[in-house]
Amino acid sequence: MGKKGLGITITQHILSQQRQNPEATGAFTTLITELIVAAKVISREVNKAGLVDILGPTGKINVQDERVQKLDIFANQAIIERMQHIGQLWCMGSEEDPDLIEIPPQFPKGEYILFFDPLDGSSNIDVNISIGTIFGVFKKKNSGTTPDLLLDDVLQPGIKQVAAGYFVYGSSTIMVYTTGNNTGVHGFTLFPSVGEFLLSHENIRIPEKGKIYSVNEGNYVHWDKKTRALVDYFKTKDKETGRPYSTRYVGSLVADFHRNLLKGGIFMYPADKKDPKKPTGKLRLMVEANPLAMVVKEAGGYASDGHGPILNIEPTGLHQRTPLYIGSKQDVELAEAYISGKV
Ligand code: AHG
Ligand code: MN
Ligand code: MN
């Protein structure tokens, strides 16, 4: 905090955005404000996890695995419990729930739909590497129609999101979000002593071209020729285009994405033949690719499935997966040229 006092809180920032964005009503402000409460609860639990795991209830070093699962579920429950009562949601969609999450009858419903990955990077919980929460917000498609929960009201292309963002629970807890319409991408850092997210990264812009590529090279044997050629491109020496790029990959999408957003670069999760059940790769369209695609586009970057914009994909299922190439515009456009066979 500077000498000037507290700085700009997230609530102040959202309210100022609300004034700029006529359709960003108080309902939307309520939604984001309550989501932040859930993130603070998750952040506290995630940071405590390390400690509990080391000391454990009996003080002995305890096996961590069940703790990892619990935090996924804890985060999922924390968001559902906070969000279901606010009266602004038609329903929710979570990575952790096979079906849509209904708003219990005792609470009023609203026009927004919240999609979220409650805990991204779960495999990193017990090795103290940053993990996070990813969220995207839509408006219900056919407002005022029958009260049933119709997938048709819910499954929309990412371009229809009215807001998106993520939290990273790392050395500090940060939140990055955008409400689109050229209002920019803004980052806030949690000051635990105050319990407030304060503006720390105003109007984030991703460099046109980066010097970092992020991909799990352990999947090389499972990729097709075009994908291998693309990754080999970033590793080939060529002074003019600043290659080879540096490789950075921590295995938490949200942490890899956030680093590339600030420094420039490309994150790739290509289609692979590793798991016949997931021919288009591991990442999910509605709760991972779409929200980050909105953020990166608003910051001047691009997100593609290798053939076209992620944000244009017409979803056919809640948990459908997609290849993801996301980051600096020039790098992602090059990736798209390789994967779609134009190179
Ligand atoms: P989640 O923990 O929500 O399932 O997400 C994990 C994802 C993503 O965070 C990360 O980029 C990717 O898994 C890493 O996958 P690999 O270990 O296959 O590289
Ligand atoms: Mn995830
Ligand atoms: Mn997850």
mmCIF file of C-alpha atoms and ligand atoms in Angstrom:
data_model
loop_
_atom_site.group_PDB
_atom_site.id
_atom_site.type_symbol
_atom_site.label_atom_id
_atom_site.label_comp_id
_atom_site.label_asym_id
_atom_site.label_seq_id
_atom_site.Cartn_x
_atom_site.Cartn_y
_atom_site.Cartn_z
ATOM 1 C CA MET A 1 0.000 0.000 0.000
ATOM 2 C CA GLY A 2 1.389 3.358 -1.011
ATOM 3 C CA LYS A 3 1.585 6.467 1.222
ATOM 4 C CA LYS A 4 -1.572 7.523 -0.606
ATOM 5 C CA GLY A 5 -3.548 5.086 1.569
ATOM 6 C CA LEU A 6 -5.272 1.832 0.654
ATOM 7 C CA GLY A 7 -5.236 2.017 -3.155
ATOM 8 C CA ILE A 8 -8.114 0.940 -5.428
ATOM 9 C CA THR A 9 -10.125 -1.994 -4.135
ATOM 10 C CA ILE A 10 -11.706 -4.468 -6.510
ATOM 11 C CA THR A 11 -15.167 -3.309 -5.439
ATOM 12 C CA GLN A 12 -14.304 0.320 -6.293
ATOM 13 C CA HIS A 13 -12.952 -0.889 -9.645
ATOM 14 C CA ILE A 14 -16.026 -2.956 -10.514
ATOM 15 C CA LEU A 15 -18.306 -0.049 -9.621
ATOM 16 C CA SER A 16 -16.277 2.252 -11.891
ATOM 17 C CA GLN A 17 -16.516 -0.389 -14.648
ATOM 18 C CA GLN A 18 -20.250 -0.580 -13.990
ATOM 19 C CA ARG A 19 -20.557 3.118 -14.697
ATOM 20 C CA GLN A 20 -18.690 2.602 -18.017
ATOM 21 C CA ASN A 21 -20.632 -0.574 -18.889
ATOM 22 C CA PRO A 22 -24.338 0.290 -18.814
ATOM 23 C CA GLU A 23 -25.333 -3.368 -19.013
ATOM 24 C CA ALA A 24 -23.017 -4.254 -16.134
ATOM 25 C CA THR A 25 -25.736 -3.874 -13.569
ATOM 26 C CA GLY A 26 -25.540 -4.100 -9.781
ATOM 27 C CA ALA A 27 -26.509 -7.766 -10.258
ATOM 28 C CA PHE A 28 -23.197 -8.387 -11.961
ATOM 29 C CA THR A 29 -21.304 -6.511 -9.238
ATOM 30 C CA THR A 30 -22.996 -8.715 -6.613
ATOM 31 C CA LEU A 31 -21.935 -11.827 -8.554
ATOM 32 C CA ILE A 32 -18.268 -10.903 -8.815
ATOM 33 C CA THR A 33 -18.100 -9.588 -5.234
ATOM 34 C CA GLU A 34 -19.497 -12.878 -3.856
ATOM 35 C CA LEU A 35 -17.149 -14.929 -6.075
ATOM 36 C CA ILE A 36 -14.276 -13.018 -4.500
ATOM 37 C CA VAL A 37 -15.441 -14.095 -1.041
ATOM 38 C CA ALA A 38 -15.332 -17.728 -2.221
ATOM 39 C CA ALA A 39 -11.818 -17.188 -3.588
ATOM 40 C CA LYS A 40 -10.648 -15.755 -0.258
ATOM 41 C CA VAL A 41 -12.016 -18.847 1.501
ATOM 42 C CA ILE A 42 -10.253 -21.147 -0.988
ATOM 43 C CA SER A 43 -7.020 -19.151 -0.763
ATOM 44 C CA ARG A 44 -6.995 -19.505 3.020
ATOM 45 C CA GLU A 45 -7.580 -23.263 2.775
ATOM 46 C CA VAL A 46 -4.985 -23.775 0.024
ATOM 47 C CA ASN A 47 -2.353 -21.875 1.971
ATOM 48 C CA LYS A 48 -3.220 -23.785 5.128
ATOM 49 C CA ALA A 49 -3.076 -27.125 3.229
ATOM 50 C CA GLY A 50 0.709 -27.187 3.188
ATOM 51 C CA LEU A 51 0.859 -26.604 6.909
ATOM 52 C CA VAL A 52 -1.819 -29.149 7.828
ATOM 53 C CA ASP A 53 -0.204 -31.702 5.530
ATOM 54 C CA ILE A 54 3.155 -31.285 7.180
ATOM 55 C CA LEU A 55 1.937 -31.206 10.770
ATOM 56 C CA GLY A 56 -1.204 -33.259 10.185
ATOM 57 C CA PRO A 57 -3.702 -33.820 12.987
ATOM 58 C CA THR A 58 -1.400 -36.308 14.695
ATOM 59 C CA GLY A 59 1.735 -34.253 14.045
ATOM 60 C CA LYS A 60 3.127 -37.058 11.851
ATOM 61 C CA ILE A 61 3.996 -36.569 8.165
ATOM 62 C CA ASN A 62 0.810 -37.777 6.576
ATOM 63 C CA VAL A 63 0.056 -39.098 3.125
ATOM 64 C CA GLN A 64 -1.082 -36.135 1.050
ATOM 65 C CA ASP A 65 -3.172 -37.798 -1.648
ATOM 66 C CA GLU A 66 -6.563 -37.664 0.077
ATOM 67 C CA ARG A 67 -5.826 -33.992 0.923
ATOM 68 C CA VAL A 68 -5.422 -33.193 -2.781
ATOM 69 C CA GLN A 69 -8.851 -34.628 -3.620
ATOM 70 C CA LYS A 70 -10.422 -32.853 -0.616
ATOM 71 C CA LEU A 71 -9.205 -29.435 -1.777
ATOM 72 C CA ASP A 72 -10.770 -29.926 -5.221
ATOM 73 C CA ILE A 73 -14.067 -30.757 -3.542
ATOM 74 C CA PHE A 74 -13.641 -28.058 -0.891
ATOM 75 C CA ALA A 75 -13.111 -25.386 -3.543
ATOM 76 C CA ASN A 76 -16.101 -26.618 -5.518
ATOM 77 C CA GLN A 77 -18.344 -26.543 -2.456
ATOM 78 C CA ALA A 78 -17.045 -23.133 -1.366
ATOM 79 C CA ILE A 79 -18.047 -21.569 -4.682
ATOM 80 C CA ILE A 80 -21.444 -23.305 -4.863
ATOM 81 C CA GLU A 81 -22.332 -22.365 -1.269
ATOM 82 C CA ARG A 82 -21.356 -18.725 -1.732
ATOM 83 C CA MET A 83 -22.953 -18.277 -5.140
ATOM 84 C CA GLN A 84 -26.222 -20.182 -4.894
ATOM 85 C CA HIS A 85 -27.952 -17.709 -2.574
ATOM 86 C CA ILE A 86 -27.161 -14.393 -4.320
ATOM 87 C CA GLY A 87 -30.266 -14.438 -6.535
ATOM 88 C CA GLN A 88 -28.345 -13.570 -9.706
ATOM 89 C CA LEU A 89 -27.714 -17.030 -11.158
ATOM 90 C CA TRP A 90 -29.885 -19.172 -13.444
ATOM 91 C CA CYS A 91 -27.521 -22.101 -12.811
ATOM 92 C CA MET A 92 -23.846 -23.018 -12.610
ATOM 93 C CA GLY A 93 -21.508 -25.400 -14.446
ATOM 94 C CA SER A 94 -18.440 -26.787 -12.691
ATOM 95 C CA GLU A 95 -15.574 -28.988 -13.841
ATOM 96 C CA GLU A 96 -16.305 -31.109 -10.767
ATOM 97 C CA ASP A 97 -20.018 -31.722 -11.453
ATOM 98 C CA PRO A 98 -21.189 -33.941 -14.333
ATOM 99 C CA ASP A 99 -24.475 -32.015 -14.728
ATOM 100 C CA LEU A 100 -25.577 -28.394 -14.401
ATOM 101 C CA ILE A 101 -25.808 -27.181 -10.791
ATOM 102 C CA GLU A 102 -29.347 -26.015 -10.025
ATOM 103 C CA ILE A 103 -30.139 -23.116 -7.695
ATOM 104 C CA PRO A 104 -32.020 -24.599 -4.683
ATOM 105 C CA PRO A 105 -35.737 -23.625 -4.684
ATOM 106 C CA GLN A 106 -35.417 -21.549 -1.504
ATOM 107 C CA PHE A 107 -33.190 -19.037 -3.348
ATOM 108 C CA PRO A 108 -34.290 -16.623 -6.123
ATOM 109 C CA LYS A 109 -32.807 -17.219 -9.597
ATOM 110 C CA GLY A 110 -31.257 -14.644 -11.881
ATOM 111 C CA GLU A 111 -30.156 -14.267 -15.484
ATOM 112 C CA TYR A 112 -26.437 -15.123 -15.205
ATOM 113 C CA ILE A 113 -24.716 -18.478 -15.674
ATOM 114 C CA LEU A 114 -21.377 -19.125 -13.944
ATOM 115 C CA PHE A 115 -18.947 -21.684 -15.342
ATOM 116 C CA PHE A 116 -15.893 -22.489 -13.237
ATOM 117 C CA ASP A 117 -12.907 -24.732 -12.668
ATOM 118 C CA PRO A 118 -12.804 -24.539 -8.875
ATOM 119 C CA LEU A 119 -9.237 -25.699 -8.535
ATOM 120 C CA ASP A 120 -6.963 -25.748 -11.579
ATOM 121 C CA GLY A 121 -3.603 -27.492 -11.338
ATOM 122 C CA SER A 122 -4.685 -29.937 -8.611
ATOM 123 C CA SER A 123 -1.642 -32.138 -9.210
ATOM 124 C CA ASN A 124 0.438 -29.266 -7.829
ATOM 125 C CA ILE A 125 -1.401 -28.800 -4.520
ATOM 126 C CA ASP A 126 1.041 -30.855 -2.452
ATOM 127 C CA VAL A 127 4.235 -29.612 -4.075
ATOM 128 C CA ASN A 128 3.636 -25.949 -3.315
ATOM 129 C CA ILE A 129 3.324 -24.818 -6.948
ATOM 130 C CA SER A 130 0.687 -22.195 -7.757
ATOM 131 C CA ILE A 131 -2.860 -23.389 -8.453
ATOM 132 C CA GLY A 132 -5.978 -21.391 -9.160
ATOM 133 C CA THR A 133 -9.664 -20.943 -9.975
ATOM 134 C CA ILE A 134 -10.952 -20.061 -13.454
ATOM 135 C CA PHE A 135 -14.413 -18.575 -14.152
ATOM 136 C CA GLY A 136 -16.570 -17.406 -17.044
ATOM 137 C CA VAL A 137 -19.958 -15.650 -16.891
ATOM 138 C CA PHE A 138 -22.748 -15.793 -19.483
ATOM 139 C CA LYS A 139 -26.244 -14.318 -19.588
ATOM 140 C CA LYS A 140 -29.044 -16.829 -20.025
ATOM 141 C CA LYS A 141 -29.839 -17.098 -23.728
ATOM 142 C CA ASN A 142 -33.642 -17.165 -23.776
ATOM 143 C CA SER A 143 -34.542 -14.913 -20.852
ATOM 144 C CA GLY A 144 -38.032 -15.407 -19.493
ATOM 145 C CA THR A 145 -38.652 -18.808 -21.077
ATOM 146 C CA THR A 146 -39.824 -21.886 -19.157
ATOM 147 C CA PRO A 147 -38.211 -22.374 -15.751
ATOM 148 C CA ASP A 148 -36.639 -25.704 -16.775
ATOM 149 C CA LEU A 149 -32.897 -25.882 -16.873
ATOM 150 C CA LEU A 150 -32.347 -26.252 -20.609
ATOM 151 C CA LEU A 151 -28.861 -26.937 -21.883
ATOM 152 C CA ASP A 152 -29.849 -24.810 -24.858
ATOM 153 C CA ASP A 153 -30.098 -21.766 -22.548
ATOM 154 C CA VAL A 154 -26.681 -22.541 -21.188
ATOM 155 C CA LEU A 155 -24.341 -23.836 -23.900
ATOM 156 C CA GLN A 156 -23.185 -20.761 -25.814
ATOM 157 C CA PRO A 157 -19.961 -19.923 -27.680
ATOM 158 C CA GLY A 158 -17.317 -18.193 -25.536
ATOM 159 C CA ILE A 159 -17.756 -14.950 -27.469
ATOM 160 C CA LYS A 160 -21.038 -14.544 -25.540
ATOM 161 C CA GLN A 161 -19.315 -14.385 -22.138
ATOM 162 C CA VAL A 162 -20.028 -11.106 -20.312
ATOM 163 C CA ALA A 163 -17.055 -11.558 -17.966
ATOM 164 C CA ALA A 164 -14.175 -13.941 -17.326
ATOM 165 C CA GLY A 165 -11.128 -14.227 -15.152
ATOM 166 C CA TYR A 166 -9.105 -16.294 -12.744
ATOM 167 C CA PHE A 167 -7.478 -16.394 -9.302
ATOM 168 C CA VAL A 168 -3.945 -17.663 -8.714
ATOM 169 C CA TYR A 169 -3.156 -18.958 -5.216
ATOM 170 C CA GLY A 170 0.606 -18.579 -5.258
ATOM 171 C CA SER A 171 3.272 -16.586 -3.408
ATOM 172 C CA SER A 172 0.460 -14.045 -3.264
ATOM 173 C CA THR A 173 -3.185 -14.451 -4.242
ATOM 174 C CA ILE A 174 -4.074 -12.478 -7.336
ATOM 175 C CA MET A 175 -7.253 -11.994 -9.331
ATOM 176 C CA VAL A 176 -7.378 -11.067 -13.022
ATOM 177 C CA TYR A 177 -10.678 -10.296 -14.749
ATOM 178 C CA THR A 178 -12.308 -8.561 -17.699
ATOM 179 C CA THR A 179 -15.858 -7.532 -18.574
ATOM 180 C CA GLY A 180 -15.000 -7.311 -22.285
ATOM 181 C CA ASN A 181 -16.190 -4.441 -24.523
ATOM 182 C CA ASN A 182 -12.639 -3.020 -24.612
ATOM 183 C CA THR A 183 -12.760 -2.262 -20.869
ATOM 184 C CA GLY A 184 -9.400 -4.012 -20.540
ATOM 185 C CA VAL A 185 -7.914 -6.711 -18.298
ATOM 186 C CA HIS A 186 -7.066 -5.797 -14.711
ATOM 187 C CA GLY A 187 -5.141 -7.576 -11.951
ATOM 188 C CA PHE A 188 -5.595 -7.305 -8.185
ATOM 189 C CA THR A 189 -3.437 -8.596 -5.356
ATOM 190 C CA LEU A 190 -4.904 -9.779 -2.052
ATOM 191 C CA PHE A 191 -3.568 -7.901 0.969
ATOM 192 C CA PRO A 192 -4.231 -10.474 3.702
ATOM 193 C CA SER A 193 -3.723 -7.853 6.435
ATOM 194 C CA VAL A 194 -6.650 -5.890 4.998
ATOM 195 C CA GLY A 195 -8.488 -8.827 3.445
ATOM 196 C CA GLU A 196 -8.972 -6.820 0.251
ATOM 197 C CA PHE A 197 -7.907 -7.307 -3.365
ATOM 198 C CA LEU A 198 -6.137 -4.082 -4.421
ATOM 199 C CA LEU A 199 -5.451 -2.994 -8.005
ATOM 200 C CA SER A 200 -1.891 -4.045 -8.848
ATOM 201 C CA HIS A 201 -1.887 -4.601 -12.630
ATOM 202 C CA GLU A 202 -4.034 -2.016 -14.429
ATOM 203 C CA ASN A 203 -4.889 -2.649 -18.085
ATOM 204 C CA ILE A 204 -2.685 -5.698 -18.743
ATOM 205 C CA ARG A 205 -1.552 -6.003 -22.382
ATOM 206 C CA ILE A 206 0.139 -9.175 -23.637
ATOM 207 C CA PRO A 207 3.182 -8.612 -25.943
ATOM 208 C CA GLU A 208 2.361 -9.191 -29.651
ATOM 209 C CA LYS A 209 5.116 -11.835 -29.782
ATOM 210 C CA GLY A 210 6.744 -13.695 -26.906
ATOM 211 C CA LYS A 211 9.945 -15.579 -26.157
ATOM 212 C CA ILE A 212 8.405 -18.414 -24.110
ATOM 213 C CA TYR A 213 6.615 -21.578 -25.155
ATOM 214 C CA SER A 214 4.746 -23.741 -22.647
ATOM 215 C CA VAL A 215 3.840 -27.346 -23.476
ATOM 216 C CA ASN A 216 4.200 -30.777 -21.879
ATOM 217 C CA GLU A 217 6.965 -32.208 -24.087
ATOM 218 C CA GLY A 218 6.409 -35.554 -22.408
ATOM 219 C CA ASN A 219 3.488 -35.916 -24.818
ATOM 220 C CA TYR A 220 5.733 -35.587 -27.905
ATOM 221 C CA VAL A 221 5.325 -39.269 -28.790
ATOM 222 C CA HIS A 222 1.527 -38.866 -28.727
ATOM 223 C CA TRP A 223 1.407 -35.868 -31.116
ATOM 224 C CA ASP A 224 0.827 -35.882 -34.871
ATOM 225 C CA LYS A 225 3.465 -34.627 -37.320
ATOM 226 C CA LYS A 226 2.128 -31.035 -37.529
ATOM 227 C CA THR A 227 2.171 -30.628 -33.751
ATOM 228 C CA ARG A 228 5.713 -31.972 -33.519
ATOM 229 C CA ALA A 229 6.817 -29.626 -36.324
ATOM 230 C CA LEU A 230 5.243 -26.681 -34.474
ATOM 231 C CA VAL A 231 6.995 -27.406 -31.166
ATOM 232 C CA ASP A 232 10.269 -28.100 -33.028
ATOM 233 C CA TYR A 233 9.891 -24.645 -34.626
ATOM 234 C CA PHE A 234 10.061 -22.924 -31.221
ATOM 235 C CA LYS A 235 13.176 -24.970 -30.383
ATOM 236 C CA THR A 236 15.054 -24.205 -33.608
ATOM 237 C CA LYS A 237 17.852 -21.600 -33.612
ATOM 238 C CA ASP A 238 16.986 -18.540 -35.694
ATOM 239 C CA LYS A 239 18.329 -15.141 -34.606
ATOM 240 C CA GLU A 240 15.873 -13.106 -36.641
ATOM 241 C CA THR A 241 12.816 -14.540 -34.948
ATOM 242 C CA GLY A 242 14.440 -14.727 -31.515
ATOM 243 C CA ARG A 243 14.473 -18.530 -31.449
ATOM 244 C CA PRO A 244 14.919 -20.867 -29.677
ATOM 245 C CA TYR A 245 12.280 -19.673 -27.206
ATOM 246 C CA SER A 246 12.651 -20.483 -23.508
ATOM 247 C CA THR A 247 10.453 -23.280 -22.269
ATOM 248 C CA ARG A 248 8.391 -22.731 -19.100
ATOM 249 C CA TYR A 249 5.768 -25.271 -17.959
ATOM 250 C CA VAL A 250 4.598 -25.781 -14.360
ATOM 251 C CA GLY A 251 1.552 -27.952 -15.045
ATOM 252 C CA SER A 252 -1.000 -25.450 -13.720
ATOM 253 C CA LEU A 253 -2.777 -23.875 -16.699
ATOM 254 C CA VAL A 254 -3.715 -20.810 -14.691
ATOM 255 C CA ALA A 255 -0.124 -20.199 -13.535
ATOM 256 C CA ASP A 256 1.406 -20.873 -16.978
ATOM 257 C CA PHE A 257 -1.199 -18.637 -18.596
ATOM 258 C CA HIS A 258 -0.707 -15.798 -16.092
ATOM 259 C CA ARG A 259 3.086 -15.766 -16.613
ATOM 260 C CA ASN A 260 2.695 -15.690 -20.399
ATOM 261 C CA LEU A 261 0.008 -12.972 -20.167
ATOM 262 C CA LEU A 262 2.435 -10.694 -18.320
ATOM 263 C CA LYS A 263 5.664 -11.633 -20.143
ATOM 264 C CA GLY A 264 4.398 -12.788 -23.556
ATOM 265 C CA GLY A 265 4.533 -16.293 -24.990
ATOM 266 C CA ILE A 266 2.379 -19.219 -26.049
ATOM 267 C CA PHE A 267 0.776 -21.978 -23.970
ATOM 268 C CA MET A 268 -0.148 -25.125 -25.896
ATOM 269 C CA TYR A 269 -2.183 -28.178 -24.944
ATOM 270 C CA PRO A 270 -2.435 -29.968 -28.305
ATOM 271 C CA ALA A 271 -4.678 -32.855 -29.282
ATOM 272 C CA ASP A 272 -2.844 -36.086 -28.566
ATOM 273 C CA LYS A 273 -3.277 -39.863 -28.901
ATOM 274 C CA LYS A 274 -2.439 -40.486 -25.231
ATOM 275 C CA ASP A 275 -6.008 -41.232 -24.121
ATOM 276 C CA PRO A 276 -8.544 -42.388 -26.737
ATOM 277 C CA LYS A 277 -11.273 -40.891 -24.530
ATOM 278 C CA LYS A 278 -9.625 -37.454 -24.858
ATOM 279 C CA PRO A 279 -8.548 -37.204 -28.531
ATOM 280 C CA THR A 280 -8.698 -33.378 -28.402
ATOM 281 C CA GLY A 281 -6.408 -33.136 -25.368
ATOM 282 C CA LYS A 282 -7.122 -32.670 -21.691
ATOM 283 C CA LEU A 283 -8.400 -29.104 -21.316
ATOM 284 C CA ARG A 284 -12.069 -28.221 -21.139
ATOM 285 C CA LEU A 285 -13.789 -25.653 -23.325
ATOM 286 C CA MET A 286 -16.393 -24.177 -20.945
ATOM 287 C CA VAL A 287 -14.375 -23.900 -17.703
ATOM 288 C CA GLU A 288 -10.767 -23.466 -18.907
ATOM 289 C CA ALA A 289 -10.354 -22.457 -22.577
ATOM 290 C CA ASN A 290 -13.306 -20.045 -22.971
ATOM 291 C CA PRO A 291 -12.650 -17.864 -19.908
ATOM 292 C CA LEU A 292 -8.918 -17.521 -20.632
ATOM 293 C CA ALA A 293 -9.645 -16.928 -24.327
ATOM 294 C CA MET A 294 -11.805 -13.923 -23.373
ATOM 295 C CA VAL A 295 -9.111 -12.567 -21.057
ATOM 296 C CA VAL A 296 -6.308 -12.948 -23.588
ATOM 297 C CA LYS A 297 -8.343 -11.418 -26.427
ATOM 298 C CA GLU A 298 -9.185 -8.398 -24.271
ATOM 299 C CA ALA A 299 -5.443 -8.065 -23.478
ATOM 300 C CA GLY A 300 -4.528 -8.058 -27.211
ATOM 301 C CA GLY A 301 -3.686 -11.762 -27.556
ATOM 302 C CA TYR A 302 -5.421 -14.714 -29.211
ATOM 303 C CA ALA A 303 -6.673 -18.229 -28.392
ATOM 304 C CA SER A 304 -7.173 -20.944 -31.002
ATOM 305 C CA ASP A 305 -8.021 -24.652 -31.123
ATOM 306 C CA GLY A 306 -5.486 -24.904 -33.958
ATOM 307 C CA HIS A 307 -8.064 -24.191 -36.677
ATOM 308 C CA GLY A 308 -9.907 -21.077 -35.485
ATOM 309 C CA PRO A 309 -10.849 -18.919 -32.484
ATOM 310 C CA ILE A 310 -11.742 -20.772 -29.280
ATOM 311 C CA LEU A 311 -14.438 -18.152 -28.685
ATOM 312 C CA ASN A 312 -16.303 -19.169 -31.849
ATOM 313 C CA ILE A 313 -16.663 -22.858 -30.911
ATOM 314 C CA GLU A 314 -20.350 -23.821 -30.623
ATOM 315 C CA PRO A 315 -20.329 -26.109 -27.547
ATOM 316 C CA THR A 316 -22.174 -29.424 -27.720
ATOM 317 C CA GLY A 317 -21.524 -30.631 -24.191
ATOM 318 C CA LEU A 318 -20.794 -29.276 -20.710
ATOM 319 C CA HIS A 319 -17.425 -31.023 -20.418
ATOM 320 C CA GLN A 320 -16.208 -31.087 -23.989
ATOM 321 C CA ARG A 321 -12.470 -30.766 -24.375
ATOM 322 C CA THR A 322 -10.496 -28.765 -26.903
ATOM 323 C CA PRO A 323 -6.925 -28.358 -28.025
ATOM 324 C CA LEU A 324 -5.694 -24.967 -26.771
ATOM 325 C CA TYR A 325 -3.101 -22.586 -28.223
ATOM 326 C CA ILE A 326 -3.248 -19.319 -26.257
ATOM 327 C CA GLY A 327 -1.084 -16.244 -25.695
ATOM 328 C CA SER A 328 0.765 -13.685 -27.851
ATOM 329 C CA LYS A 329 -1.137 -13.079 -31.080
ATOM 330 C CA GLN A 330 1.748 -13.668 -33.505
ATOM 331 C CA ASP A 331 2.782 -16.919 -31.805
ATOM 332 C CA VAL A 332 -0.753 -18.317 -31.698
ATOM 333 C CA GLU A 333 -1.438 -17.351 -35.316
ATOM 334 C CA LEU A 334 1.742 -19.208 -36.263
ATOM 335 C CA ALA A 335 0.610 -22.242 -34.272
ATOM 336 C CA GLU A 336 -2.737 -22.134 -36.093
ATOM 337 C CA ALA A 337 -0.910 -22.040 -39.465
ATOM 338 C CA TYR A 338 1.088 -25.152 -38.520
ATOM 339 C CA ILE A 339 -1.831 -27.149 -37.059
ATOM 340 C CA SER A 340 -4.245 -26.285 -39.872
ATOM 341 C CA GLY A 341 -1.586 -27.276 -42.410
ATOM 342 C CA LYS A 342 -1.015 -23.828 -43.917
ATOM 343 C CA VAL A 343 2.746 -24.093 -43.175
HETATM 344 P P1 AHG B 1 -7.238 -29.482 -13.287
HETATM 345 O O1 AHG B 1 -6.382 -29.572 -12.067
HETATM 346 O O2 AHG B 1 -8.346 -28.471 -13.147
HETATM 347 O O3 AHG B 1 -7.723 -30.835 -13.742
HETATM 348 O O4 AHG B 1 -6.345 -28.895 -14.467
HETATM 349 C C1 AHG B 1 -5.115 -29.457 -14.718
HETATM 350 C C2 AHG B 1 -4.705 -29.122 -16.110
HETATM 351 C C3 AHG B 1 -4.073 -27.731 -16.241
HETATM 352 O O5 AHG B 1 -4.059 -27.006 -15.064
HETATM 353 C C4 AHG B 1 -2.656 -28.022 -16.667
HETATM 354 O O6 AHG B 1 -2.210 -27.136 -17.654
HETATM 355 C C5 AHG B 1 -2.751 -29.412 -17.227
HETATM 356 O O7 AHG B 1 -3.746 -30.068 -16.488
HETATM 357 C C6 AHG B 1 -1.461 -30.159 -17.076
HETATM 358 O O8 AHG B 1 -1.676 -31.395 -17.740
HETATM 359 P P2 AHG B 1 -0.427 -32.377 -17.999
HETATM 360 O O9 AHG B 1 0.007 -32.833 -16.651
HETATM 361 O O10 AHG B 1 -1.013 -33.464 -18.863
HETATM 362 O O11 AHG B 1 0.611 -31.570 -18.729
HETATM 363 MN MN MN B 2 -8.158 -27.117 -14.766
HETATM 364 MN MN MN B 3 -9.820 -28.365 -11.742
#
